[in-house]
GROMACS .gro file of C-alpha atoms in nm:
model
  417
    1UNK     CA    1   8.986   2.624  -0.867
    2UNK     CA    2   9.365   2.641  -0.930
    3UNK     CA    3   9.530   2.660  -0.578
    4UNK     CA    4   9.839   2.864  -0.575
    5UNK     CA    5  10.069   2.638  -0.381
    6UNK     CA    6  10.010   2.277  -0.192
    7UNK     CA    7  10.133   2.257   0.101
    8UNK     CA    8  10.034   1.916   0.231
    9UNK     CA    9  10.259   1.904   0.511
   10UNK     CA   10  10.465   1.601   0.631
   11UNK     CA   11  10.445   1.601   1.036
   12UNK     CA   12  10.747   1.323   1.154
   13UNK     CA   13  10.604   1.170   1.455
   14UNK     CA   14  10.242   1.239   1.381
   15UNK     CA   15  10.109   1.039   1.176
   16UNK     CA   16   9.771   1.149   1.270
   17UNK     CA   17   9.820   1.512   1.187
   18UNK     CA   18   9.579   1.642   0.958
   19UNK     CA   19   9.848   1.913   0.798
   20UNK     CA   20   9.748   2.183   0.576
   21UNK     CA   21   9.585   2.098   0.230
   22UNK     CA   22   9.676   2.432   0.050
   23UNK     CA   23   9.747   2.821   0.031
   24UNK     CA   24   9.496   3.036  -0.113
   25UNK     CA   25   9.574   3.405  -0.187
   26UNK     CA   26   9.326   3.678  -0.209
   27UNK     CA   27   9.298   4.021  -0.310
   28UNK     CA   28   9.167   4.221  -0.018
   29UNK     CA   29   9.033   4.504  -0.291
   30UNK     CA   30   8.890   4.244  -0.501
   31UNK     CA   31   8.670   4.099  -0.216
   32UNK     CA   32   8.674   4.367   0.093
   33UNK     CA   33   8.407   4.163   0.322
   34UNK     CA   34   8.401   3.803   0.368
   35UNK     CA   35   8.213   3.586   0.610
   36UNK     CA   36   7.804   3.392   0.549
   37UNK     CA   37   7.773   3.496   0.943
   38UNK     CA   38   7.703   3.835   0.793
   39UNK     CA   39   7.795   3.883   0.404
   40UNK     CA   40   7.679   3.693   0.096
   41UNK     CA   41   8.059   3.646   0.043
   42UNK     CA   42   8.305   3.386   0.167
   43UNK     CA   43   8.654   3.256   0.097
   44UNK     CA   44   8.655   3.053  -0.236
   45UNK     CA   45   8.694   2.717  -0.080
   46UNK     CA   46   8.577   2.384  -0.173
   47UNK     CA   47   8.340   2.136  -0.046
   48UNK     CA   48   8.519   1.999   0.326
   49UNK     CA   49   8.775   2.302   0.337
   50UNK     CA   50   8.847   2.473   0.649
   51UNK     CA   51   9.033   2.790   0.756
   52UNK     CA   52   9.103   2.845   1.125
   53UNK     CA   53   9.101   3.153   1.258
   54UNK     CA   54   9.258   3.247   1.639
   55UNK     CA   55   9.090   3.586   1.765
   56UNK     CA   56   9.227   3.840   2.060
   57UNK     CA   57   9.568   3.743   2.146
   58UNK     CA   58   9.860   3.721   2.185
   59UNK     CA   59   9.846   3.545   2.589
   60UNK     CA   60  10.124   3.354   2.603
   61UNK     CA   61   9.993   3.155   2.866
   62UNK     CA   62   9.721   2.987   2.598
   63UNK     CA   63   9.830   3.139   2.257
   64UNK     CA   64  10.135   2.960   2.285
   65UNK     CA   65   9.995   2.585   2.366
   66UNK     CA   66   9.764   2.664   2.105
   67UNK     CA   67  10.054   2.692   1.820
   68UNK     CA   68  10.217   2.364   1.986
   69UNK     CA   69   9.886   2.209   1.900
   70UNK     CA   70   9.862   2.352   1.554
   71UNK     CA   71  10.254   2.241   1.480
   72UNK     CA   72  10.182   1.890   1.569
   73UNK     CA   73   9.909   1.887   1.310
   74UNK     CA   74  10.087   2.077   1.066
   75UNK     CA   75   9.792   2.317   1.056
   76UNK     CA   76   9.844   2.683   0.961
   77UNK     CA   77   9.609   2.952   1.096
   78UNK     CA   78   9.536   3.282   1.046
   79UNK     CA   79   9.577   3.510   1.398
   80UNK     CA   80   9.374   3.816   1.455
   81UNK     CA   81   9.589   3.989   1.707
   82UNK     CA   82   9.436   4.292   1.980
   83UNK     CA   83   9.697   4.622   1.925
   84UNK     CA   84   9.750   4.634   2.289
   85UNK     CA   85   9.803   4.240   2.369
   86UNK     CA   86  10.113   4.281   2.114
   87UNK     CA   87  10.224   4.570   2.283
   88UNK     CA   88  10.204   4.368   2.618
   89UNK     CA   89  10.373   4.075   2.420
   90UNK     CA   90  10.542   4.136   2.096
   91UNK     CA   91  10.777   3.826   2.118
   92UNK     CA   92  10.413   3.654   2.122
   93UNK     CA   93  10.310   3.807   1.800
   94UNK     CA   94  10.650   3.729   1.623
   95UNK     CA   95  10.648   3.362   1.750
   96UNK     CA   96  10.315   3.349   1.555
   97UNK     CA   97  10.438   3.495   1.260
   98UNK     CA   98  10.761   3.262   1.246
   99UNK     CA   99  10.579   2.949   1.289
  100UNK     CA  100  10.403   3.015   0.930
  101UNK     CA  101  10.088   3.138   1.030
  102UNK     CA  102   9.877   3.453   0.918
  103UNK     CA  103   9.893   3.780   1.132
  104UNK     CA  104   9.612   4.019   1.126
  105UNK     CA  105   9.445   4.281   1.360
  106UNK     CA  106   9.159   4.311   1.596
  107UNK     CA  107   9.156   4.695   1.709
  108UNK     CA  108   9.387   4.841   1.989
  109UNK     CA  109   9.135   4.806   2.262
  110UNK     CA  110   8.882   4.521   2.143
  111UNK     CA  111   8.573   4.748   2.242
  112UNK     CA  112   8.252   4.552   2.267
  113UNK     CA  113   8.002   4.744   2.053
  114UNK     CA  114   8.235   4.908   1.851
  115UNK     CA  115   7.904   4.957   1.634
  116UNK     CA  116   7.810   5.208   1.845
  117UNK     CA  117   8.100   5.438   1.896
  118UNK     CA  118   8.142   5.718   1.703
  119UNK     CA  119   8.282   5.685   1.348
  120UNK     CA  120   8.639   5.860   1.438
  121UNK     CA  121   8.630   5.657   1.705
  122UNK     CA  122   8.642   5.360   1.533
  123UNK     CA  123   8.855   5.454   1.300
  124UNK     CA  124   9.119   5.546   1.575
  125UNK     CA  125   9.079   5.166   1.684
  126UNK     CA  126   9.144   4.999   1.371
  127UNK     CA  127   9.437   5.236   1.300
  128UNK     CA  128   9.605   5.196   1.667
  129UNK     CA  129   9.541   4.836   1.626
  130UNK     CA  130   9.727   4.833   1.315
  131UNK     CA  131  10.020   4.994   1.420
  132UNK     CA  132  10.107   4.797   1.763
  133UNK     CA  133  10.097   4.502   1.545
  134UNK     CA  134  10.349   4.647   1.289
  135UNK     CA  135  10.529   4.827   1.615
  136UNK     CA  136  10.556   4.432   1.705
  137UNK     CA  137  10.640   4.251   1.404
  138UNK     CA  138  10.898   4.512   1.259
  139UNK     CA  139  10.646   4.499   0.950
  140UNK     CA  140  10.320   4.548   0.808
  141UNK     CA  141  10.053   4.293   0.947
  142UNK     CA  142   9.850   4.105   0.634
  143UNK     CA  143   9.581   4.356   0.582
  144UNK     CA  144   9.300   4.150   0.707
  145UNK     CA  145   9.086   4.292   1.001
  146UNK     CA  146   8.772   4.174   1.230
  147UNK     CA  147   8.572   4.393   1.423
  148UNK     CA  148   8.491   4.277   1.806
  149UNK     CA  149   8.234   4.100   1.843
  150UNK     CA  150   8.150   4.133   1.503
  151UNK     CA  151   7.953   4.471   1.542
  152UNK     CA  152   8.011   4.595   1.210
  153UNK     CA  153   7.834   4.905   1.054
  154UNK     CA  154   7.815   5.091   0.690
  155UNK     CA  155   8.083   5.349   0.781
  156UNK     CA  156   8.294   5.055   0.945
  157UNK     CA  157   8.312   4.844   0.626
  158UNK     CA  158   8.406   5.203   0.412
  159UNK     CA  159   8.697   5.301   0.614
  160UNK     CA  160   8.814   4.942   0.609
  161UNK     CA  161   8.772   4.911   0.193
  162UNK     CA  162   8.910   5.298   0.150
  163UNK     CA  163   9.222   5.124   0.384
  164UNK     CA  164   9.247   4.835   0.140
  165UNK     CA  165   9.162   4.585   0.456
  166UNK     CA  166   8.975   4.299   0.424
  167UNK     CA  167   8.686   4.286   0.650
  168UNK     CA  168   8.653   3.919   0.792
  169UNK     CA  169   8.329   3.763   0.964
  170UNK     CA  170   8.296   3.436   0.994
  171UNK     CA  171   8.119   3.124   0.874
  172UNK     CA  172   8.048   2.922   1.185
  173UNK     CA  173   8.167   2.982   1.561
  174UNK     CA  174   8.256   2.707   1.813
  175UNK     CA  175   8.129   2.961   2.086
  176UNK     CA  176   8.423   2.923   2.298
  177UNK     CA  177   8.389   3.250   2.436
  178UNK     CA  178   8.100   3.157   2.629
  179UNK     CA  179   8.147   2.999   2.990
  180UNK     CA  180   8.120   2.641   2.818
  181UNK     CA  181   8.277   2.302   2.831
  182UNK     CA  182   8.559   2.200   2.643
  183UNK     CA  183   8.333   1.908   2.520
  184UNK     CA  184   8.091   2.189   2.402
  185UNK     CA  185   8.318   2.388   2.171
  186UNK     CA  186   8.393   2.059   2.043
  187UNK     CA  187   8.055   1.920   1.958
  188UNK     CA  188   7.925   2.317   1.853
  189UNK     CA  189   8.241   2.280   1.612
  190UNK     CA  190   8.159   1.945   1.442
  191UNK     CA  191   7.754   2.059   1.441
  192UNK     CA  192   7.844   2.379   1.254
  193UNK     CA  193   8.114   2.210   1.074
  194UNK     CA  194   7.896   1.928   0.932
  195UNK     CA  195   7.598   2.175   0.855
  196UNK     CA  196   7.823   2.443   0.633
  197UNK     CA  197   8.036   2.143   0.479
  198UNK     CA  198   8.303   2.435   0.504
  199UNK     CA  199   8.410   2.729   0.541
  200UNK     CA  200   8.633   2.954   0.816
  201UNK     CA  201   8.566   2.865   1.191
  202UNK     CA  202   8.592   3.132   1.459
  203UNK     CA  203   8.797   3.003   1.737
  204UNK     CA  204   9.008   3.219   2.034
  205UNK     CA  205   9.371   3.153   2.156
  206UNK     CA  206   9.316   3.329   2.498
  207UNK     CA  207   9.048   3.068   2.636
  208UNK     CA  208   9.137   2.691   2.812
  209UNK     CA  209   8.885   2.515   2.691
  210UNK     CA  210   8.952   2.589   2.317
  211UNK     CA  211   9.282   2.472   2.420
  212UNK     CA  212   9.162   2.147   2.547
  213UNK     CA  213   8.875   2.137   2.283
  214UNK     CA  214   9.142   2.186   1.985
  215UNK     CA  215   9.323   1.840   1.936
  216UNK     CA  216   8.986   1.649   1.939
  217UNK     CA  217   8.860   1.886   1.698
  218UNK     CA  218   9.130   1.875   1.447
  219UNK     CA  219   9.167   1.485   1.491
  220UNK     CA  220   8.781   1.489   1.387
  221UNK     CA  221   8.805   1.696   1.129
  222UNK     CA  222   9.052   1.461   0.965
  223UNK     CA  223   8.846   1.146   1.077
  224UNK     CA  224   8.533   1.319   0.858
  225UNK     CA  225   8.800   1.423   0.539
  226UNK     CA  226   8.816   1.770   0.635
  227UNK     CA  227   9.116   2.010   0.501
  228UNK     CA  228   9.299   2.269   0.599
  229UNK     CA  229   9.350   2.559   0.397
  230UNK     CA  230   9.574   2.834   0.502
  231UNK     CA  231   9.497   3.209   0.355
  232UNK     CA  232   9.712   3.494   0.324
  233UNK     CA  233   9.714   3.850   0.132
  234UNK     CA  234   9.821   3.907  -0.273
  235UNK     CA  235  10.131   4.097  -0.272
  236UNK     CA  236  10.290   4.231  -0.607
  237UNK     CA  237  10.519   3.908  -0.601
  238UNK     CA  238  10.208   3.687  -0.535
  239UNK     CA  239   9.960   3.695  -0.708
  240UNK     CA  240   9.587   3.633  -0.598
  241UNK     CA  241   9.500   3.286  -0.628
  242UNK     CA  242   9.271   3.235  -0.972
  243UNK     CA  243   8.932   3.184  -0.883
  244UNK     CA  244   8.565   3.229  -1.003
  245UNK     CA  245   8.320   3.502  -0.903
  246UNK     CA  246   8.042   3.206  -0.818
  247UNK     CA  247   8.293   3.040  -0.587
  248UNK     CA  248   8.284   3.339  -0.322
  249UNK     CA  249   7.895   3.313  -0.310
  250UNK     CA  250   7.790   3.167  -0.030
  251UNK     CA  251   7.521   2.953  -0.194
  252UNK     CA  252   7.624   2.940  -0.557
  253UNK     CA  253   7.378   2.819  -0.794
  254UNK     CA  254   7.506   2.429  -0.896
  255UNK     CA  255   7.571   2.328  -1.221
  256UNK     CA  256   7.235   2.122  -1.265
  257UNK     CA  257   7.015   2.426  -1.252
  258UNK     CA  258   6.959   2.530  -1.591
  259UNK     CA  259   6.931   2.912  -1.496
  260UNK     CA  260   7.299   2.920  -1.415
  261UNK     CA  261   7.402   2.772  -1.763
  262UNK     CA  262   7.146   2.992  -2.007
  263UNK     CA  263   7.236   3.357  -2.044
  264UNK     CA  264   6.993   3.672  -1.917
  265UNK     CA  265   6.718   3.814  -2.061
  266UNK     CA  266   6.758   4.118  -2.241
  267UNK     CA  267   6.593   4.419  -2.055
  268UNK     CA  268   6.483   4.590  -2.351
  269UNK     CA  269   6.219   4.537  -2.597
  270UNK     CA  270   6.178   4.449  -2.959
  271UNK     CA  271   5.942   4.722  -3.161
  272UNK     CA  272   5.866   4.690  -3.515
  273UNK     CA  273   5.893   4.337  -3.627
  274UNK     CA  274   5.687   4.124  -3.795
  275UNK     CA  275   5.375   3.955  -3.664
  276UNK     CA  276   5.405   3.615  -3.540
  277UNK     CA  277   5.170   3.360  -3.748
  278UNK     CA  278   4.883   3.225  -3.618
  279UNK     CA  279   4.793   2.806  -3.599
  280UNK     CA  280   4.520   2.753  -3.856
  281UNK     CA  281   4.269   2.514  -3.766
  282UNK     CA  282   4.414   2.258  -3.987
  283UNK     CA  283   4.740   2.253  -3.796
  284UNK     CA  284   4.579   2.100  -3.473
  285UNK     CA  285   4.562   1.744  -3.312
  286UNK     CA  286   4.234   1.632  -3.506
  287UNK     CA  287   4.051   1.520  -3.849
  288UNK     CA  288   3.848   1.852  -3.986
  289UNK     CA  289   3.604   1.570  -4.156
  290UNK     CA  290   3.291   1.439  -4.008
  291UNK     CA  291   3.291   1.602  -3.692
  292UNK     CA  292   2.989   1.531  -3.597
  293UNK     CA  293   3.029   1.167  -3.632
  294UNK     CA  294   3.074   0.928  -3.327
  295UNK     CA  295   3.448   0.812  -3.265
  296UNK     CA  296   3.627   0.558  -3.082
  297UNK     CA  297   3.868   0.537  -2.832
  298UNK     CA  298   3.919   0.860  -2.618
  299UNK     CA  299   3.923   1.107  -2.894
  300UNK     CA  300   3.593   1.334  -2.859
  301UNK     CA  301   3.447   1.463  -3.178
  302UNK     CA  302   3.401   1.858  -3.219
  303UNK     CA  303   3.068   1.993  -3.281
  304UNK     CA  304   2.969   2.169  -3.637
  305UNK     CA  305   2.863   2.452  -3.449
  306UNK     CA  306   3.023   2.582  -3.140
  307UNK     CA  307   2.799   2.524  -2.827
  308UNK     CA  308   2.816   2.926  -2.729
  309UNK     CA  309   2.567   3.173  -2.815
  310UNK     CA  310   2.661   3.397  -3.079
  311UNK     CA  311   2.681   3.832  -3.032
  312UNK     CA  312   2.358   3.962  -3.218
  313UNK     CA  313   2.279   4.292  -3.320
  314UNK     CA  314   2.012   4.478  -3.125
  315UNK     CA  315   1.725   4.664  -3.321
  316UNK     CA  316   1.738   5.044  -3.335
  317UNK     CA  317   1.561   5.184  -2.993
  318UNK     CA  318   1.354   5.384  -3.184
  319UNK     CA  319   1.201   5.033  -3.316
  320UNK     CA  320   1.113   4.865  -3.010
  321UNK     CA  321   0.810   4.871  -2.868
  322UNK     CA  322   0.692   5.038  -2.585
  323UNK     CA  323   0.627   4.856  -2.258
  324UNK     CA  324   0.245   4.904  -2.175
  325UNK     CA  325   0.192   5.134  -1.853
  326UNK     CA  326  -0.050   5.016  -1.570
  327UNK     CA  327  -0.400   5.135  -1.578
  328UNK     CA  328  -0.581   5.388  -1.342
  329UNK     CA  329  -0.833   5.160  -1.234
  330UNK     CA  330  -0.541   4.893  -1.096
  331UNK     CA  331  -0.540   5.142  -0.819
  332UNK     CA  332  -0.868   5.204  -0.708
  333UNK     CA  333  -1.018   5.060  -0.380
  334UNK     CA  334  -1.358   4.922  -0.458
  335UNK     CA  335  -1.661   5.115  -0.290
  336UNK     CA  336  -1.777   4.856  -0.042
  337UNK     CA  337  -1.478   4.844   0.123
  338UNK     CA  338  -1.422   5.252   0.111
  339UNK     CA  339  -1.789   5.236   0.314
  340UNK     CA  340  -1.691   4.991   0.569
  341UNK     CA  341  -1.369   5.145   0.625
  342UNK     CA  342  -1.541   5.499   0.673
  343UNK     CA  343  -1.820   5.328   0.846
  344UNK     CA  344  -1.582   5.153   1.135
  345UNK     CA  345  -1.384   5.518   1.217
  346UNK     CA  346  -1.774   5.679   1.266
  347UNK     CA  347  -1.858   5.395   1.556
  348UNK     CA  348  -1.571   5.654   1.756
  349UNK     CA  349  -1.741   5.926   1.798
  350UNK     CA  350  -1.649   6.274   1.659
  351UNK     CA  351  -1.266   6.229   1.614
  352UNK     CA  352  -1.342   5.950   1.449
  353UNK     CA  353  -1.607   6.116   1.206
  354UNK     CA  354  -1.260   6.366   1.118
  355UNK     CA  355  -1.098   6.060   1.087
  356UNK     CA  356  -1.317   5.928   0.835
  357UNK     CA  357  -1.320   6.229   0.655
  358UNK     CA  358  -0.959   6.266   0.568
  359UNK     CA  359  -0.947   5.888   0.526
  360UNK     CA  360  -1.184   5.982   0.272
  361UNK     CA  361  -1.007   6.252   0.098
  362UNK     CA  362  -0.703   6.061   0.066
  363UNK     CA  363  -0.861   5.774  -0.067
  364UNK     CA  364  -0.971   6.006  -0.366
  365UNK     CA  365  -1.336   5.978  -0.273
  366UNK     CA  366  -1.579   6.239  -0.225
  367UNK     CA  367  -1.647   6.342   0.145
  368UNK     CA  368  -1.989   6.215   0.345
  369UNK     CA  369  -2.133   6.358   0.622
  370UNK     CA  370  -2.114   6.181   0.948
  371UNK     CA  371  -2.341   6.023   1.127
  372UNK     CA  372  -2.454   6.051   1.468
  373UNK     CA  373  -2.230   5.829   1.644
  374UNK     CA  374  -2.505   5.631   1.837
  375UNK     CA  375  -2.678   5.565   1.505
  376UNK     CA  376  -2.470   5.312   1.291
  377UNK     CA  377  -2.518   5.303   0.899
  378UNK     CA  378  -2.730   5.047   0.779
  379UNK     CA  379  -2.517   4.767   0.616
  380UNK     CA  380  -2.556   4.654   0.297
  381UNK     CA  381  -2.597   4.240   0.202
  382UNK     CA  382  -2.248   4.263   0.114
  383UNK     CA  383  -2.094   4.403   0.392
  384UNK     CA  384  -2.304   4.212   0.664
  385UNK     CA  385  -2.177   3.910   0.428
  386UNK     CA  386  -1.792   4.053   0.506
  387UNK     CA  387  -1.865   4.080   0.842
  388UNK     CA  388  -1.992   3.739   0.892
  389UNK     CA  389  -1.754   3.539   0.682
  390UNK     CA  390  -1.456   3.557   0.516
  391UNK     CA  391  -1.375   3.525   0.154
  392UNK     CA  392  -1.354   3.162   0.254
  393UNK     CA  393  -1.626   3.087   0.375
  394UNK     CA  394  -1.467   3.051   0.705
  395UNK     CA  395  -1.553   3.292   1.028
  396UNK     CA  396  -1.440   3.657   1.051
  397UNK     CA  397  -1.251   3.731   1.366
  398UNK     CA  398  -1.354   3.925   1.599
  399UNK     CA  399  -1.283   4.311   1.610
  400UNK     CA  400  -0.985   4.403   1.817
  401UNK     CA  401  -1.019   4.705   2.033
  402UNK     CA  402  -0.733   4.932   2.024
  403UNK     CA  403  -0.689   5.272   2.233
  404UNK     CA  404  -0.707   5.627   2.020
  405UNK     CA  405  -0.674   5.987   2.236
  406UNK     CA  406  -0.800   5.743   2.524
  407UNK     CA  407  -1.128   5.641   2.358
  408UNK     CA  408  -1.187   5.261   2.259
  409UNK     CA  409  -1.212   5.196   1.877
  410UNK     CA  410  -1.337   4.903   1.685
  411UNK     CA  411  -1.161   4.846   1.373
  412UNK     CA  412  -1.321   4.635   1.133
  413UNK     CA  413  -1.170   4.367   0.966
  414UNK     CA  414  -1.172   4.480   0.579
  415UNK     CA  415  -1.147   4.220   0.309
  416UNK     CA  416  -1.137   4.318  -0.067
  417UNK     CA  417  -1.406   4.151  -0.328
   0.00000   0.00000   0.00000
């Protein structure tokens, strides 16, 4: 990146001053929101550049040992100035100016969420803001603005683009605002610092302990190589500084990914072409002779035939043969054990005689008459053989009596020959 001026300042009688590197100039249209706190944008600086920024004065108390600090180091700033501190103190906001540094605005009244206040609200803020600042200077401010607090919103950022203002955010804070220790704006500083490698540092000229916290910082900040780079606005005499669209990312891709080198892909598709050619078997890694013959080394030999089954051709259906159905008979209960089972239900008495009978009819067999209930049916050889043994030989248990409508009935244990 081509700088547009160096101004690497001599300080006489500090030799420890860590001066100001360069000048960048920007294009506020060109790049309307800047800031990795909150955009994908930043300033297009390079590796261990810094730009301070001093937010809601001018106090004279404070803002002025802050620019004694900044001449002794040579350091140029950039000053986002509240509309009604410059009214309060407009020879603050010129003393600023004439020492080389940046002015810009911060609103008239700094309101605190400024994101929440109506749109014409806000846009009566910026504007007031604007014009104390010019009111104090005798002369447009540079056209650089940050919102309070940094409580930005969509119809924030329009009005300030459709103004030609260049919204700033921030890349890392020192939290100096905060009811902290010099020591700690120092150390959250450096932290931040080290773990961005650069970028613009939020700081405020109304607070002691960023003015105690600011000489160890820039003396640090040297001590590490740090630079100072010192921004202000493109005017029709000066021209924006030349720069790259990659160096305002905040995480450009680097040079060593190949994705940032090789160009896009097309989004559109190629109809109508000829076919690619396909590999014959030939072209591959191995001998087509004598596959089937052992080999040394690693190689692995193919097979004639591939292992996998083949697709085959089914017959026509009306060609296969029909599956054979089962038989009547593979149903039927064999007689003995229809008689036993009709012979247990008529020990029961009457109900059990009905019993029998519809066990009967179900079974497919022809209905008996019952028997008097007190005189059994003679058994067979068979059945007296069921009842005293099992098909193995082994002893039948005993009946086990079970309750039916409150009369006891014994039901045989049934065993198929």
């Amino acid at each position: 990146m081509a700088a547009q001026a160096a101004l690497a300042a001599d300080c006489p009688g500090h030799p420890d001053a860590i001066g100001t590197s360069r000048t960048i100039v920007v294009d506020p249209r060109a790049h309307p929101i800047i800031g990795t706190m909150q955009y994908r944008k930043t300033l297009p600086l390079a590796d261990h550049e810094v730009v301070l920024t001093f937010d809601d004065g001018p106090l004279p108390k404070y803002s002025n040992e802050i620019l004694d600090i900044l001449a002794a180091h040579c350091a140029k700033a950039t000053f986002f100035m509240v509309g009604r501190q410059a009214n309060d103190s407009p020879e603050g906001v010129r003393k600023v100016r004439n020492a080389g540094h940046t002015v810009a605005t911060h609103t008239q009244n700094h309101p605190i969420g400024m994101d929440r206040l109506p749109l014409e609200r806000s846009k009566q803020e910026i504007e007031q803001g604007i014009a104390s600042v010019t009111a104090a200077l005798g002369s447009a401010p540079a056209p650089f603005l940050r919102i309070p607090g940094l409580r930005r919103n969509d119809g924030i950022e329009e009005f300030a683009a459709s103004k030609g203002l260049q919204l700033w955010s921030a890349d890392f804070p020192a939290d100096d605002w905060r009811d902290i220790s010099a020591n700690r704006v120092y150390e959250l500083a450096m932290q931040r610092l080290e773990k961005k490698r650069k970028g613009i540092l939020l700081l405020h000229d109304i607070q002691p302990r960023t003015v105690a916290a600011l000489p160890r910082i820039l003396r640090e900040m040297k001590a590490r190589g740090y630079r100072i780079v010192h921004v202000v606005p493109a005017t029709a005499e000066r021209p924006a500084t030349p720069s790259e669209p990659p160096q305002w990312q905040s995480r450009p891709a680097p040079d060593l990914v190949a994705t940032a080198r090789w160009p896009k892909v097309p989004k559109f598709a190629f109809a109508g072409g000829p076919p690619l050619p396909v590999p014959a078997f030939s072209n591959l890694d191995w001998h087509t002779t004598n596959l089937g013959a052992p080999r040394r080394g690693r190689g692995v030999p193919l097979p004639p035939v591939a292992p996998w089954p083949r697709q085959t051709a089914l017959p026509p259906a009306n060609t296969l043969a029909a599956l054979p159905a089962p038989a009547e008979n593979v149903f039927r209960i064999p007689e003995g054990a229809l008689v036993s089972l009709m012979a247990s239900f008529a020990r029961g008495g009457p109900v059990a005689q009905a019993r029998s009978t519809e066990v009967s009819a179900k079974l497919g067999g022809k209905s008996r008459p019952a028997r008097a209930a007190t005189t059994p049916p003679p058994a067979t050889a068979g059945q007296a053989a069921l009842g005293a043994q099992g098909a193995g030989g082994a002893a039948a248990k005993p009946a086990v009596p079970a309750k039916r409508n409150g009369r006891s009935v014994h039901v045989a244990g049934l065993k198929k020959r």
